[in-house]
PDB file of C-alpha atoms and ligand atoms in Angstrom:
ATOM      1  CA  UNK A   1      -0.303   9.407   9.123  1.00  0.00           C
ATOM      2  CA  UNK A   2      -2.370   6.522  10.018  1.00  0.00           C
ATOM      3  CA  UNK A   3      -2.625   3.917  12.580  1.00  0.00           C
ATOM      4  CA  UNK A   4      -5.241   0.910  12.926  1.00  0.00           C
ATOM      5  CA  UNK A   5      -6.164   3.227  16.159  1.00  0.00           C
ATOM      6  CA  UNK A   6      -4.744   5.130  18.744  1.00  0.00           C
ATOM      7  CA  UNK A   7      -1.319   3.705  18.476  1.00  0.00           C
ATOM      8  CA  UNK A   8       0.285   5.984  15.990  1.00  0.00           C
ATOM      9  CA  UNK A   9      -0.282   9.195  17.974  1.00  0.00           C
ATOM     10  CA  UNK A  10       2.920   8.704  19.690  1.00  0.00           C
ATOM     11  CA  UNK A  11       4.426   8.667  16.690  1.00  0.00           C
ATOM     12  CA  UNK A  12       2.189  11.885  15.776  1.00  0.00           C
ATOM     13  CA  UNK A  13       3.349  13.614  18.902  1.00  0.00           C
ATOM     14  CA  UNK A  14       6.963  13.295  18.381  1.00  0.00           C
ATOM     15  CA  UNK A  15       6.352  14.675  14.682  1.00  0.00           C
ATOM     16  CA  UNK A  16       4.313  17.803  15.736  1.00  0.00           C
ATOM     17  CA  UNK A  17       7.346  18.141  18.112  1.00  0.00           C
ATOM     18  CA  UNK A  18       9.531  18.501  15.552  1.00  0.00           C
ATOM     19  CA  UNK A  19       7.764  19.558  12.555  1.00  0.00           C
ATOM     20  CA  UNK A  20       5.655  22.395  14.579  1.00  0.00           C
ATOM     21  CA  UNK A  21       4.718  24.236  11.523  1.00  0.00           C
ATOM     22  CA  UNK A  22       3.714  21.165   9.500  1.00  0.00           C
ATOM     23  CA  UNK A  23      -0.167  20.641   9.119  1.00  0.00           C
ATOM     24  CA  UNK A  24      -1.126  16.838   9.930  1.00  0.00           C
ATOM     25  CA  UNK A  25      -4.010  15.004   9.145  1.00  0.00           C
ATOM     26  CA  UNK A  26      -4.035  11.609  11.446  1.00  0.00           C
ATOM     27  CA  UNK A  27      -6.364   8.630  10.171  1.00  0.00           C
ATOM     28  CA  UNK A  28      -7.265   6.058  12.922  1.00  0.00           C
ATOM     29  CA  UNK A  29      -8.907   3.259  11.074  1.00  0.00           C
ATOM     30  CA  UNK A  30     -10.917   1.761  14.716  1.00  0.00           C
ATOM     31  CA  UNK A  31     -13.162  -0.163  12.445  1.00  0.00           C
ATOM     32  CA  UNK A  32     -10.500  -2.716  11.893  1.00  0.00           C
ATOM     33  CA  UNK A  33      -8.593  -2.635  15.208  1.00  0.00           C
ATOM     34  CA  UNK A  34      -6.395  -4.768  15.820  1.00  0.00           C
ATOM     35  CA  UNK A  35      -4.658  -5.425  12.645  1.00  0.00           C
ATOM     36  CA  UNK A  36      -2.161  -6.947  14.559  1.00  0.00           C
ATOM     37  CA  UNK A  37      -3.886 -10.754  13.438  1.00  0.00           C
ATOM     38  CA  UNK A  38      -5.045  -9.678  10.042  1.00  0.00           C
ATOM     39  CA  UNK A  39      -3.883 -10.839   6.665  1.00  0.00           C
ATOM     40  CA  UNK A  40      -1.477  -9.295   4.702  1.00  0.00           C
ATOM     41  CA  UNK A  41      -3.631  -9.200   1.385  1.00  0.00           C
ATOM     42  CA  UNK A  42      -6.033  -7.610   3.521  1.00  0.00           C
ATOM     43  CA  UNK A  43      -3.550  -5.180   5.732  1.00  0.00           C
ATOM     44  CA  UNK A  44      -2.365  -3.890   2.000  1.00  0.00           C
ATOM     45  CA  UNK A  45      -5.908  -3.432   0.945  1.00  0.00           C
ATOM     46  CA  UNK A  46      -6.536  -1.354   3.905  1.00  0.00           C
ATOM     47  CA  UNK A  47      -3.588   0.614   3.752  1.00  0.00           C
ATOM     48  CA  UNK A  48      -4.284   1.440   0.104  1.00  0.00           C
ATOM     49  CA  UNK A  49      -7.541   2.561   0.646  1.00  0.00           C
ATOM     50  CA  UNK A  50      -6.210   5.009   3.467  1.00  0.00           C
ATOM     51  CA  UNK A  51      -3.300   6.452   1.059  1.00  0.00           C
ATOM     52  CA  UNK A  52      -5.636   6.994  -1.398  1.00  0.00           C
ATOM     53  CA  UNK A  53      -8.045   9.244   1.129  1.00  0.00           C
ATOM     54  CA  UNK A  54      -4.482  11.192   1.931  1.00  0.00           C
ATOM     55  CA  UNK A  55      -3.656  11.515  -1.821  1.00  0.00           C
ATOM     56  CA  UNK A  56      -7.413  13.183  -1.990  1.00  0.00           C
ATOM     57  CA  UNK A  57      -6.966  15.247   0.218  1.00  0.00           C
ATOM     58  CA  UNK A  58      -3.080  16.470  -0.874  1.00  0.00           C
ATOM     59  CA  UNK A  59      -0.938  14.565   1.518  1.00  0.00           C
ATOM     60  CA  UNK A  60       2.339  15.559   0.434  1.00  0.00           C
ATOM     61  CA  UNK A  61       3.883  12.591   2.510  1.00  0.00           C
ATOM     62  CA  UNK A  62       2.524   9.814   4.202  1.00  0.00           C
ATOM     63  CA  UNK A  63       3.479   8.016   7.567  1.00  0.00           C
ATOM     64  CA  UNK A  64       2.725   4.567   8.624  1.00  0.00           C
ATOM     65  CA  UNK A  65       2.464   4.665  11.997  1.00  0.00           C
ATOM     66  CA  UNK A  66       2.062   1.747  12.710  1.00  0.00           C
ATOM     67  CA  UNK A  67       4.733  -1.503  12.296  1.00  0.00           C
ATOM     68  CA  UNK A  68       1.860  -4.148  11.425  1.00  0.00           C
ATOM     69  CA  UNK A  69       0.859  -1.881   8.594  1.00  0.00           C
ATOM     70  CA  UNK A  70       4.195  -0.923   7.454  1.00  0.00           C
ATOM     71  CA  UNK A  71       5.436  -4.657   7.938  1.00  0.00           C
ATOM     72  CA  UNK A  72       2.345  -5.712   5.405  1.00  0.00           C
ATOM     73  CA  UNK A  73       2.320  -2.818   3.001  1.00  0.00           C
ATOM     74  CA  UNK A  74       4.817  -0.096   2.823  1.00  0.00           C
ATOM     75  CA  UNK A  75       7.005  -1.594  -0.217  1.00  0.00           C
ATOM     76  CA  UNK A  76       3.484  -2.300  -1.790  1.00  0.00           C
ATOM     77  CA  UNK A  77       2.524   1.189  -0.926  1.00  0.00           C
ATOM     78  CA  UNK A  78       5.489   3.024  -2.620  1.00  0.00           C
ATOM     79  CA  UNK A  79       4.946   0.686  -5.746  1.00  0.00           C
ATOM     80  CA  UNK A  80       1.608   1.854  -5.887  1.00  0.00           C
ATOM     81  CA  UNK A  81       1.959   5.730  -5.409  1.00  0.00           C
ATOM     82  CA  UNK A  82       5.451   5.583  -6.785  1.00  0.00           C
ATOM     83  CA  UNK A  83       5.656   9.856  -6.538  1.00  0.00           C
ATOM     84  CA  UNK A  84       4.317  10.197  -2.723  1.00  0.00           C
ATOM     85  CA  UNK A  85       7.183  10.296  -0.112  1.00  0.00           C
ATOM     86  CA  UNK A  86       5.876   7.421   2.294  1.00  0.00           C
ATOM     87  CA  UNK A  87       7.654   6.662   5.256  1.00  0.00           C
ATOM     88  CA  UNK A  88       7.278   3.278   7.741  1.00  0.00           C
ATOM     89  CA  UNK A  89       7.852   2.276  11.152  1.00  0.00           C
ATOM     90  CA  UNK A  90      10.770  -0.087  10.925  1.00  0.00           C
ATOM     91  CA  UNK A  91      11.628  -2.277  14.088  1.00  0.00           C
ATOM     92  CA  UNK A  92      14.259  -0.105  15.935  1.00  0.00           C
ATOM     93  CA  UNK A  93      16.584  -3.284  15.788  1.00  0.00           C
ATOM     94  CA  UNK A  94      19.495  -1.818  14.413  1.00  0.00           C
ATOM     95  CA  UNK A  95      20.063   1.226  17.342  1.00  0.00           C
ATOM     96  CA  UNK A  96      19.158  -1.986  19.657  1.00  0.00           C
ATOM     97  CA  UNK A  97      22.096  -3.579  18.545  1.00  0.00           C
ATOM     98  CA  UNK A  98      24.165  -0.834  18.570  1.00  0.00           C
ATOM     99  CA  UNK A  99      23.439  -0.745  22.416  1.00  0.00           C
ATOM    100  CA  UNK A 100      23.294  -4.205  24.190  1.00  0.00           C
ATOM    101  CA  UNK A 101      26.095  -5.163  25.770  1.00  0.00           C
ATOM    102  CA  UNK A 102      24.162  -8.425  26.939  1.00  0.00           C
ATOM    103  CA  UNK A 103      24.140  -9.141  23.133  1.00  0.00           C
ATOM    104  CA  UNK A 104      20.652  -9.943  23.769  1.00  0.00           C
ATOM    105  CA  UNK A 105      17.592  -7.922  22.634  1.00  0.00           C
ATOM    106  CA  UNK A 106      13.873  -8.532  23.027  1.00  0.00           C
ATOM    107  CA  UNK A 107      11.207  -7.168  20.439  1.00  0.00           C
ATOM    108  CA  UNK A 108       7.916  -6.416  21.253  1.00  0.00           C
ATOM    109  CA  UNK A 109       5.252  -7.057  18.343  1.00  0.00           C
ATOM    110  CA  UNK A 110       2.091  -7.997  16.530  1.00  0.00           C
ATOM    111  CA  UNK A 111       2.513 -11.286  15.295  1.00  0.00           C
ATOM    112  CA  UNK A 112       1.813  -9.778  11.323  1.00  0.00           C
ATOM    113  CA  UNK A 113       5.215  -7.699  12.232  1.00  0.00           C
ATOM    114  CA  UNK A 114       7.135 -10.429  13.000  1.00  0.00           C
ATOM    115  CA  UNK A 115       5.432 -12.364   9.677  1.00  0.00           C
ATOM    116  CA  UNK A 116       6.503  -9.409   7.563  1.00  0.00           C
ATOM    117  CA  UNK A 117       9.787  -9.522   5.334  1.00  0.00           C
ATOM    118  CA  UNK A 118      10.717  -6.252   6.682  1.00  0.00           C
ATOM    119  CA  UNK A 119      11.338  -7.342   9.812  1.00  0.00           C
ATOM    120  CA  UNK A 120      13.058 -10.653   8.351  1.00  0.00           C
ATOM    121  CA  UNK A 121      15.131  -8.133   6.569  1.00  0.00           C
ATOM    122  CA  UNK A 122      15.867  -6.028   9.455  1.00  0.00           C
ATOM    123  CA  UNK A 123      16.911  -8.727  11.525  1.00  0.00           C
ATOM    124  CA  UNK A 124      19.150 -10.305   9.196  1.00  0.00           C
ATOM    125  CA  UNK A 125      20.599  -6.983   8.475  1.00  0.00           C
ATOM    126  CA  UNK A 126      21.621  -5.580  11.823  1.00  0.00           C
ATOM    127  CA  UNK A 127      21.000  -8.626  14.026  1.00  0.00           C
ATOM    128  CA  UNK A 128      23.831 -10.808  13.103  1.00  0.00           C
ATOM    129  CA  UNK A 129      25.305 -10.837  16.221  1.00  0.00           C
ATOM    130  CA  UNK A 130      23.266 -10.563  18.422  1.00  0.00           C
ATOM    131  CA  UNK A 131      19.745 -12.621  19.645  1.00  0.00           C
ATOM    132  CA  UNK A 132      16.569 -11.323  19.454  1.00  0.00           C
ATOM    133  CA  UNK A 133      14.126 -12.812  21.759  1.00  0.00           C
ATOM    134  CA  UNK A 134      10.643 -12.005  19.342  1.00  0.00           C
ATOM    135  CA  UNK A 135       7.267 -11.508  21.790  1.00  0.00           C
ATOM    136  CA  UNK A 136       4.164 -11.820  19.957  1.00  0.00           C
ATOM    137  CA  UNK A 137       2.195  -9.343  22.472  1.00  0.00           C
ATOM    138  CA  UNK A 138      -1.486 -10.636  21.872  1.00  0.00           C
ATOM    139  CA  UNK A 139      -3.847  -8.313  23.688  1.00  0.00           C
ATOM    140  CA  UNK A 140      -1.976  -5.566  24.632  1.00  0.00           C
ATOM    141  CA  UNK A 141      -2.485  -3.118  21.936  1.00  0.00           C
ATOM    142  CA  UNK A 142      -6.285  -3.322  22.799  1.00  0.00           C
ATOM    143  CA  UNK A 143      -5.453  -2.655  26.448  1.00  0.00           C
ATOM    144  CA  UNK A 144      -4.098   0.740  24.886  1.00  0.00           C
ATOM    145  CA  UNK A 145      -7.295   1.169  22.607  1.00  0.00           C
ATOM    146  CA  UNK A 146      -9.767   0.205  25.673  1.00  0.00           C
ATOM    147  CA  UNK A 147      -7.802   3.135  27.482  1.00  0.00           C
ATOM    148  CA  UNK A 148      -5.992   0.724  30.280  1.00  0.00           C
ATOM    149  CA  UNK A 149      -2.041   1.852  30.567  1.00  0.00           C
ATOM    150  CA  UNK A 150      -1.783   0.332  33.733  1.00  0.00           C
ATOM    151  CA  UNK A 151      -3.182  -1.893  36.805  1.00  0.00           C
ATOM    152  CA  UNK A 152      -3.726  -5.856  37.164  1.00  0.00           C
ATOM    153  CA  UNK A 153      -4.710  -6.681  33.275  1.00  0.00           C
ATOM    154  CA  UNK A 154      -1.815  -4.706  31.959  1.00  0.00           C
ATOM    155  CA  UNK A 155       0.943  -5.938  34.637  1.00  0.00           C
ATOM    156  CA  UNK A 156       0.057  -9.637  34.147  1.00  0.00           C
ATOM    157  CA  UNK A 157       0.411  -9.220  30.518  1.00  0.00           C
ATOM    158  CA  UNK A 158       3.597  -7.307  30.485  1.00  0.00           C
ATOM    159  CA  UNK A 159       5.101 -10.201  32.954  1.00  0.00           C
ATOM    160  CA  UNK A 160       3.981 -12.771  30.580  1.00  0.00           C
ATOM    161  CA  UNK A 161       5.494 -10.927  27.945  1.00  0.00           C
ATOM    162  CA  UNK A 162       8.841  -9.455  29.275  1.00  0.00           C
ATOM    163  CA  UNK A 163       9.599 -12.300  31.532  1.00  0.00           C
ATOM    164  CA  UNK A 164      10.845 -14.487  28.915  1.00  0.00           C
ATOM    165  CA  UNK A 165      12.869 -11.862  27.773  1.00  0.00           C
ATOM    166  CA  UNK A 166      14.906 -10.770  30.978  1.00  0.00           C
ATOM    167  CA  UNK A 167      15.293 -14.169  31.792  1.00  0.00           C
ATOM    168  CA  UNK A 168      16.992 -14.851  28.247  1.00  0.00           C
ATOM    169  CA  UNK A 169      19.611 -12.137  29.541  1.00  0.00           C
ATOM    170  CA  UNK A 170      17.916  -8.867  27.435  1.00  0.00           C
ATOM    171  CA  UNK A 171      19.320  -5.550  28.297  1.00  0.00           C
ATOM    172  CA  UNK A 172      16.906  -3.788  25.762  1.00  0.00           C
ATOM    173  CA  UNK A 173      14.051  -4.160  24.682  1.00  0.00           C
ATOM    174  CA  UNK A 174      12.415  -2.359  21.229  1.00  0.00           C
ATOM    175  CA  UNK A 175       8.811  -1.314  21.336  1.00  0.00           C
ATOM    176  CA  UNK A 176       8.117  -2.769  18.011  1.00  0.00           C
ATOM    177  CA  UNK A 177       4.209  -1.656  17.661  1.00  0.00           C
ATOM    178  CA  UNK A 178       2.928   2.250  18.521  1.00  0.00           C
ATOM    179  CA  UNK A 179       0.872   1.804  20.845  1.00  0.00           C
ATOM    180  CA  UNK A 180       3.238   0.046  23.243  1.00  0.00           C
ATOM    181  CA  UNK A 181       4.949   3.509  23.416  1.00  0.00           C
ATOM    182  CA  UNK A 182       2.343   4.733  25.405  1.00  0.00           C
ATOM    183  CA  UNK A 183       3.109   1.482  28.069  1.00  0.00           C
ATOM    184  CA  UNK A 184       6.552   2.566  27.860  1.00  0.00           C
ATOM    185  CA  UNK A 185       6.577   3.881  31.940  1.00  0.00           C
ATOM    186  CA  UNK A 186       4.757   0.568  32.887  1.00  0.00           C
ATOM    187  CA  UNK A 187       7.011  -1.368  30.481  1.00  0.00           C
ATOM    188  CA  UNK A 188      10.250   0.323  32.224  1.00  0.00           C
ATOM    189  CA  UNK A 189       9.024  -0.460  35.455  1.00  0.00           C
ATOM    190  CA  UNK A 190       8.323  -4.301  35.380  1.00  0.00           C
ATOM    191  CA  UNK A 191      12.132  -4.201  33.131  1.00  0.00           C
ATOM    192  CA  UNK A 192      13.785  -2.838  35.617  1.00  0.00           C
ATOM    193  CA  UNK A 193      16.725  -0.367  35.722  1.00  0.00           C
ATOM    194  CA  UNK A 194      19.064  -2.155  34.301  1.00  0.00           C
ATOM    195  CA  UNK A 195      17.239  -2.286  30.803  1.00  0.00           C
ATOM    196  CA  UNK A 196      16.878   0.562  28.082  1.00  0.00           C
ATOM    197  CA  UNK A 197      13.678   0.476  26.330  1.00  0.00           C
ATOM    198  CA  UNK A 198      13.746   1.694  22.565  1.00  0.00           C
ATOM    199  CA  UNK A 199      10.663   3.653  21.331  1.00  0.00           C
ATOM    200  CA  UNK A 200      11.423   4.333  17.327  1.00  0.00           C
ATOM    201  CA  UNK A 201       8.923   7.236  17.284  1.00  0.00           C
ATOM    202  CA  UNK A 202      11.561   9.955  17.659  1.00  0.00           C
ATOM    203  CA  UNK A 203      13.799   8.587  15.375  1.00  0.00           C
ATOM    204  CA  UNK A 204      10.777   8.403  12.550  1.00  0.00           C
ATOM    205  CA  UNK A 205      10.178  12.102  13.100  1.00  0.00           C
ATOM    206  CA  UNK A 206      13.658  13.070  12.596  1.00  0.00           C
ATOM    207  CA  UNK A 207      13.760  10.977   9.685  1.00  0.00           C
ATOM    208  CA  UNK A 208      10.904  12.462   8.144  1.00  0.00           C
ATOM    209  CA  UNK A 209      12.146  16.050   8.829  1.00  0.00           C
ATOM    210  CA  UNK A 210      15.123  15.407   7.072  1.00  0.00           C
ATOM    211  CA  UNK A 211      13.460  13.770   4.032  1.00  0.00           C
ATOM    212  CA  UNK A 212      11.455  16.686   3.796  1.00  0.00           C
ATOM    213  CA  UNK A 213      14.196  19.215   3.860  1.00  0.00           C
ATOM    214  CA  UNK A 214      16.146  16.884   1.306  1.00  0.00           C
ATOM    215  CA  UNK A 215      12.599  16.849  -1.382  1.00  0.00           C
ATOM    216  CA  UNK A 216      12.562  20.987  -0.306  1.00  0.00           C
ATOM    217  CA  UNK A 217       8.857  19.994   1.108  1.00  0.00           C
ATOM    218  CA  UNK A 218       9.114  21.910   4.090  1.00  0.00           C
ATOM    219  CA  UNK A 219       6.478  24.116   4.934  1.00  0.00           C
ATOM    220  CA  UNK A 220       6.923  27.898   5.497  1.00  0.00           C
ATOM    221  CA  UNK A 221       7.660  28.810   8.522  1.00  0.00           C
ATOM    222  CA  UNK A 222       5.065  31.355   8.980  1.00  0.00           C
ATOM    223  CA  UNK A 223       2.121  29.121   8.063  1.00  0.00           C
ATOM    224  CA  UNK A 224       0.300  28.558  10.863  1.00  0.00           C
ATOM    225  CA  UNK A 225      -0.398  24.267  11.795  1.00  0.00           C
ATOM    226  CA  UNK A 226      -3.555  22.668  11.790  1.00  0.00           C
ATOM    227  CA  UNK A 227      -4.140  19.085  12.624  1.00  0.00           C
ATOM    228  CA  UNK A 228      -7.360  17.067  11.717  1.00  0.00           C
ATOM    229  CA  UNK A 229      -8.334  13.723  13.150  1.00  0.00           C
ATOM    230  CA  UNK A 230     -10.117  11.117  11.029  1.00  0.00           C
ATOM    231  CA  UNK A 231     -11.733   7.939  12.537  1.00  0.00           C
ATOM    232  CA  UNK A 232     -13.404   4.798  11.401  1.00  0.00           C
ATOM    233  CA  UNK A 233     -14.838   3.965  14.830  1.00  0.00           C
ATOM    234  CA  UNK A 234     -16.698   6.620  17.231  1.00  0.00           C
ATOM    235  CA  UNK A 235     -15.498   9.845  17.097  1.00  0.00           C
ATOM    236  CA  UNK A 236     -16.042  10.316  20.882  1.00  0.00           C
ATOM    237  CA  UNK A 237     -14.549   7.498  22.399  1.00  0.00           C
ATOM    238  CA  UNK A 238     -11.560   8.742  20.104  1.00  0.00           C
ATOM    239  CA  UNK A 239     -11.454  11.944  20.973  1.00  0.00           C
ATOM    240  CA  UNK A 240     -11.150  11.192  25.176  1.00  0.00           C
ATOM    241  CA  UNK A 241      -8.760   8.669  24.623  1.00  0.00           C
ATOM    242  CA  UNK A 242      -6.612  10.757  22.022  1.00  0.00           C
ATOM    243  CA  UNK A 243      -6.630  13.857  24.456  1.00  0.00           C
ATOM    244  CA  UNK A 244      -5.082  11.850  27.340  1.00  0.00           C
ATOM    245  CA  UNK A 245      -2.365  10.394  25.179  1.00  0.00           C
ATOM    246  CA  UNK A 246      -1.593  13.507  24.034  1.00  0.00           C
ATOM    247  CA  UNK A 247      -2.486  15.750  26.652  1.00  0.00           C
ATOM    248  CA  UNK A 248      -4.299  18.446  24.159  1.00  0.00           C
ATOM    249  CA  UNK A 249      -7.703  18.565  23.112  1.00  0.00           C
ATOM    250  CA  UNK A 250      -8.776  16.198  19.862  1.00  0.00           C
ATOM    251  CA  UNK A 251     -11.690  16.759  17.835  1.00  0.00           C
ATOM    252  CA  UNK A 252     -11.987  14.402  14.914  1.00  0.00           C
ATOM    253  CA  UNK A 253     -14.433  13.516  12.515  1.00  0.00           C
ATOM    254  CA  UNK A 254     -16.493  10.196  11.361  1.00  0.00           C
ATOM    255  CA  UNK A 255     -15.362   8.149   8.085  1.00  0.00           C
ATOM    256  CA  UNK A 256     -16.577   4.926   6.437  1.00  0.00           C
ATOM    257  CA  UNK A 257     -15.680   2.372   4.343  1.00  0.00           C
ATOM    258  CA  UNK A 258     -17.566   1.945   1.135  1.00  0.00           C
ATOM    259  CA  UNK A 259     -15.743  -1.255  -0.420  1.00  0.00           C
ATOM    260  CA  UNK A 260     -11.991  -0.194  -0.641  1.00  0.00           C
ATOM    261  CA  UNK A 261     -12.905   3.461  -0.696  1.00  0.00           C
ATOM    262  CA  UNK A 262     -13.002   5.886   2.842  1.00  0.00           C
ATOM    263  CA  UNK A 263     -16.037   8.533   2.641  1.00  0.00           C
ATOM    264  CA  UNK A 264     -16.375  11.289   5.007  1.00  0.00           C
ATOM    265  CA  UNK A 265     -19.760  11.034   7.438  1.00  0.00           C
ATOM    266  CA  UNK A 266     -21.157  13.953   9.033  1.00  0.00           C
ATOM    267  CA  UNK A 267     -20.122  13.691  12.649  1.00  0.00           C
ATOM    268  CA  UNK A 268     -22.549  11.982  14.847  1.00  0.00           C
ATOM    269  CA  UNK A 269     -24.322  14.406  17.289  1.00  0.00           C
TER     270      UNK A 269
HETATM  271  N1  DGL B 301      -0.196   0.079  16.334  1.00  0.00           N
HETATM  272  C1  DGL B 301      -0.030  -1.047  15.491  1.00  0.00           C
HETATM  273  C2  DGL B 301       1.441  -1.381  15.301  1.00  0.00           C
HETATM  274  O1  DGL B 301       2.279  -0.511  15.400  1.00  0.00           O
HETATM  275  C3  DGL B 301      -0.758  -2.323  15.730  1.00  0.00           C
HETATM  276  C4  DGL B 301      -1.786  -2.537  16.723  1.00  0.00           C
HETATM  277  C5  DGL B 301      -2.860  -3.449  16.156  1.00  0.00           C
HETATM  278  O2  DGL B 301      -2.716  -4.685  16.242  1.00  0.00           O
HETATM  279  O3  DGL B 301      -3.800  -2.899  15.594  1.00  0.00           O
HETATM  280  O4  DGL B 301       1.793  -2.493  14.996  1.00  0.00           O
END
């Protein structure tokens, strides 16, 4: 699975959860974080190059963790390795829906998710009756990738963000980017009780456990798990951030870019 950085490991925890004898190999491309303002020519260019590195080294399914990505790429990316099961974040609009009775929903993105077709799609699909109040979240995905979950920075741009929101009468709100998952107790808080806040990552791993199952990929049950990390930024800096958000130990390893292609380096130190 891969994320432009930290962001998708809450949508790697939930999958280890359920998938415990499943091996995982997580790719955190840090050398182009954010993608949340990036092209989509150049957000399918990246994801391609990252699917590739998986299909080397025998990925038998691929997750985007990460809505900008999957907003930008993930039609493109089953067109282009038409055989590999590749899954997406989509925006959790539809259980949103399903559970306002305000009839009025906010959605928290990048504003390359909200530019995306799939989310056009999704909207128009389950959304018909009810508003969604889109918040382009500028800056807080980095708070996540700098390490900050909480204090001044992060409250002031979680008011400036939800505010809007509650005042338009929301009664849920969808965490419509990864790393916002791991602001969900902050999030909650400045909400207030009266709002349920949708994280999709749960709902990704079951569907990838049952697409498994249904393609009889499922590994053996007596296999022991490993999981490898994979950065494009400093393996360190990943590795102490990755351990609190998960609360395990996280060793990865150093890779480059080399045009479109993703070489291993030997890890620094
Ligand atoms: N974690 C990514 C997402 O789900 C985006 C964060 C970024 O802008 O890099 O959208």
């Amino acid at each position: 699975m891969f994320d432009s950085g930290v962001g998708g490991l809450s949508v790697w925890r939930e999958i280890v959860r359920r998938l415990p004898t499943e091996s995982t190999l997580y790719f955190a491309d840090q050398a182009h974080v954010p993608y949340g303002p990036r092209p989509v020519d150049e957000l399918r260019r990246l994801s391609e190059g990252i699917t590739r590195f998986f299909v080397e080294h025998d990925c038998k399914a691929v997750v985007v963790a990460c809505n900008t990505a999957s907003a930008a790429a993930l039609k493109y990316l089953r067109e282009t390795f038409p055989t590999l099961v590749v899954i997406g974040m989509e925006p959790a609009v539809k259980p949103a829906t399903a559970r306002t009775r305000s009839r009025v929903v906010g959605v928290m993105a990048t504003p390359a998710t909200f530019q995306g077709r799939l989310f056009q799609a999704t909207a128009g699909r389950f959304a018909a009756h009810v508003r969604l109040v889109n918040q382009v979240c500028d800056g807080l995905a980095e708070q996540v990738e700098s390490g900050v979950l909480e204090g001044p920075e992060v409250d002031a741009l979680l008011a400036r963000f939800l505010d809007p929101m509650l005042a338009a009468g929301a009664d849920t709100v969808v965490l419509a980017c990864t790393h916002y998952a791991f602001l969900i107790d902050a999030i909650a808080r400045r909400a207030g009780p009266g709002v349920e806040v949708i994280d999709p990552a749960p709902a990704i791993a079951r569907h990838l456990a049952n697409l498994l199952a249904a393609k009889n990929l499922l590994a053996a049950s007596a296999q022991p798990a490993s999981h490898a990390f994979v950065t494009t930024g400093a393996p360190p800096t990943f590795d102490a951030l990755a351990a609190r958000l998960v609360g395990a130990p996280v060793r990865s390893s150093a890779a480059q870019w080399h045009d479109d292609r993703i070489e291993m380096v030997s890890r620094p130190g």
